[in-house]
Amino acid sequence: MDPIHRGPEEFGHDGSGFSEEAGRRRPSRDPLTPDFSQQTPQQARIVPLISGDLLLTVNPVDGSEVEPCPPGEQPAAPVRRTPAERADRERAAAPPVPPGPPVLQLPLLQRADERERLVRLLARGRSVRLTGPAGSGRTALLDAVAADCAELAPDGVVRLSGHKRTVADLLHGLFEAVHDAPLHRPDRELLLEKLRTTGAVVVLDDLEFGGAALDELLDATPECAFLLATTPDVAAPGPDSHLEEVFLAGLDRGASIDLMERVVERKLTEDEANWAGDLWFESEGLPLRFVQAGALLRQRDLLSTDPTAYDEYGYLENRPAEEAPETLESVGADAAEIPLPSLGEGAAPAALLGSRLSAAARDTLRFAVALGGEVPHQAHLPALVGDTHADAALGELAGCGLLSPAGSRYRLAAGVLAQLEAAGYGDGATDRARTVAQHYAWWAGHPSVTPARVVAESDAMLAAMAQLVPGDGAGQTSVAVLLARSASPAFAAGLHWSAWERSLRIGQEAGRIAGEVAEEAYFHHELGVLALCTGNLDRARAELETSISMRGALADKSGAVAGRRALALVEDRSGGPAAVGAAVTDELPVDRFEVSPPRGLPTVIPVSMPRTYPEETAVVSRQGAPKTAVEEGGRFAMLGGARRNLVAAGAGVLLAGVLGTVVTLGLTSNSDPQGDPGASTEQSVTESGEQEEELPAEESTDGATPSARTSGSASSSETPGPSGSGSAPAGGSGASSPGATVSESAPSSPGGSSPSRPSPTRTTTKPTVTPTSPSPTDTETSEPPTDPPTEPTPTDTETTPTVPDSSDSASGPSGASASPSVT
């Protein structure tokens, strides 16, 4: 199949019978929804990762979820890569070869002494810091030294880029280069354990930090030898780092002219040699300046051969229509009449070099300026520039010395960005950054794009986001939110967590400016999950609580549930939300919703123990009973929440004791000889006339008077009184039926003698009106009865019928069951 003319199979369609089936398909009757049934739902890329002992599920829809790793899903121990695997990985991580004619390979001039010294130090296991100004040829020297040290260490040579990388990025990058652990990001302990036994020559270019951070990097890898390339403006290492310092100076005049001749591929004329000498004096012999100056001379040679090929507007097809092309007669057939660039143009040649390139190359430079010097991958240039052959522009720029490799990508060479901005290439930078963000947002969110490819473009994406956030209009910030929303899950899945954090923070700020609350809540949730995975529990709690509150206001149930799960894990790892002894009113306010235990199964909750999870985690909740007058204004109104649960639990324990006593006495009374079947039972009266205590609010009172209530404690019914006679159980038999009851009981003599015995009579007892209060305060206060209990009479007694008590207690109407009275 022709690679240019793609078939339907490459776009997800089956070529056999596709058009016939589409022609036979009956259109929808509803004209408003003919296309919705034919659309394919977009797939969400959900990637499970292992971060330490946590299972992280990257979910781009509702937010990532994190949980303890199940026992059967722990990753295998990381294994070391073989030399063949390391070679394959190094080739894949190298910058792409630009399309078009091959770029000229220049030799390493006047660097033999530095090269030999670096190799000798690394072979002895010493770490070296190579310091040189931008454009001094540090990258070329590192390539040569890395080739010489390929067989020195057991784990080979590891090439890393320090451009916009932190210490954690470099440590994890070294771990990934040496060990094979897919979808596994080890925790700090395992990471340091593996790096302590790693023996490799680490070639680190574009290092951007020093001091304590550099000491941390060196201390974590004691068996590695580092070759660090940096500029003089970076902070020096600590005094205990024991790094060898090698300074890289510029080339001398002879080597500089030799390098320029290799770029031009011919001998320089006398005028050109003098011009090169002046340039050497001004640039201090930096090799990058002579590579760019040689590109200027090469373009001058092309102008001498075909003067109509280049002009100040570039190629002829980009010349305005009103401008007439220059002819050979106007320029002159002799190359000597084309002036040499001025010394200023030779020292800052970016603008002049760009003016003689193709339109696609100049547009690529404008996009690079808009992105702060980051150049998109060559595969994205046709879509950004709008030219199908725009990928060839990368070769033009690299051949002119305007680009330099940075890891697996290219970026503008040192000093080029400032020169192009001064030449006007930064005009319309915000619009171009918006175009880049829209393109990357679609591309990064496509299911066919792997996280590794997205990670390779992380610098360009982050630069586009940063360019759009300070924008004046909400349109720019909305595009930044869209790009951060699409790229951040891919950064997380690709284990580039510094880019993940930066994209989340930029997206959160952009969402706040644009007023997109739902997206801002998503970014807060992801920041909380990231902080939890990295061990920063305080930050994780703050971010998750913010996300939960925002999603609760938006009624986003699925997102709020994901946030509560992560917050529960944070609280579990931090040992609880608050210390024991905190104020009850702060932890459990009176008007909050509570989950009460079922009836009959009271649960005692200590007052000083707060809830393990916040109130939002309750799945089932109900409102409490309406407040009474005592609760609203009484002196016990402060009792609420856990205090009410405590009082209710105590009442339940009290009732259990009462019921046990009643059952025990009932069994005892049934074993005694029965008297007259019609004999009724009534309350016993102690001989000493001792007043009895008051019943709780949940229990009913006797039928004598509303204020005469007896205590329901189990101890009072089992312990003999002061007079030597056992007191009867307080309260009823436990039956809650409101009807009249008749119980029989044999006479007994608790004191051992019975001086007198009343004749057995039938007494009908009916429930009485008992004013009770649902307030729990009655359980804590006791009042003496206002009237003394009266002795029963041998005549029939009938009490006033009343409405039964609606309390939840197990006690029945008073007087329903009691022992016979003692006179």
PDB file of C-alpha atoms in Angstrom, residues 97 143 178 192 197 214 262 273 416 510 540 563 601 657 808:
ATOM      1  CA  VAL A  97      18.069  12.799  13.209  1.00  0.00           C
ATOM      2  CA  ASP A 143      30.084  12.795  23.776  1.00  0.00           C
ATOM      3  CA  VAL A 178      20.024   0.975  35.057  1.00  0.00           C
ATOM      4  CA  LEU A 192      18.405   4.750  47.728  1.00  0.00           C
ATOM      5  CA  THR A 197      24.789  -0.580  44.562  1.00  0.00           C
ATOM      6  CA  LEU A 214      24.434  18.455  44.379  1.00  0.00           C
ATOM      7  CA  ARG A 262      35.636  22.914   8.086  1.00  0.00           C
ATOM      8  CA  ALA A 273      40.634  35.264   7.671  1.00  0.00           C
ATOM      9  CA  VAL A 416      19.930  32.621  20.040  1.00  0.00           C
ATOM     10  CA  ALA A 510      -5.276  28.969  35.051  1.00  0.00           C
ATOM     11  CA  ALA A 540      -2.034  16.211  50.707  1.00  0.00           C
ATOM     12  CA  GLY A 563     -11.298  12.628  47.180  1.00  0.00           C
ATOM     13  CA  LEU A 601     -27.562  -2.022  70.444  1.00  0.00           C
ATOM     14  CA  GLY A 657     -29.973  -4.389  84.531  1.00  0.00           C
ATOM     15  CA  ASP A 808     -38.012   3.664  73.735  1.00  0.00           C
TER      16      ASP A 808
END
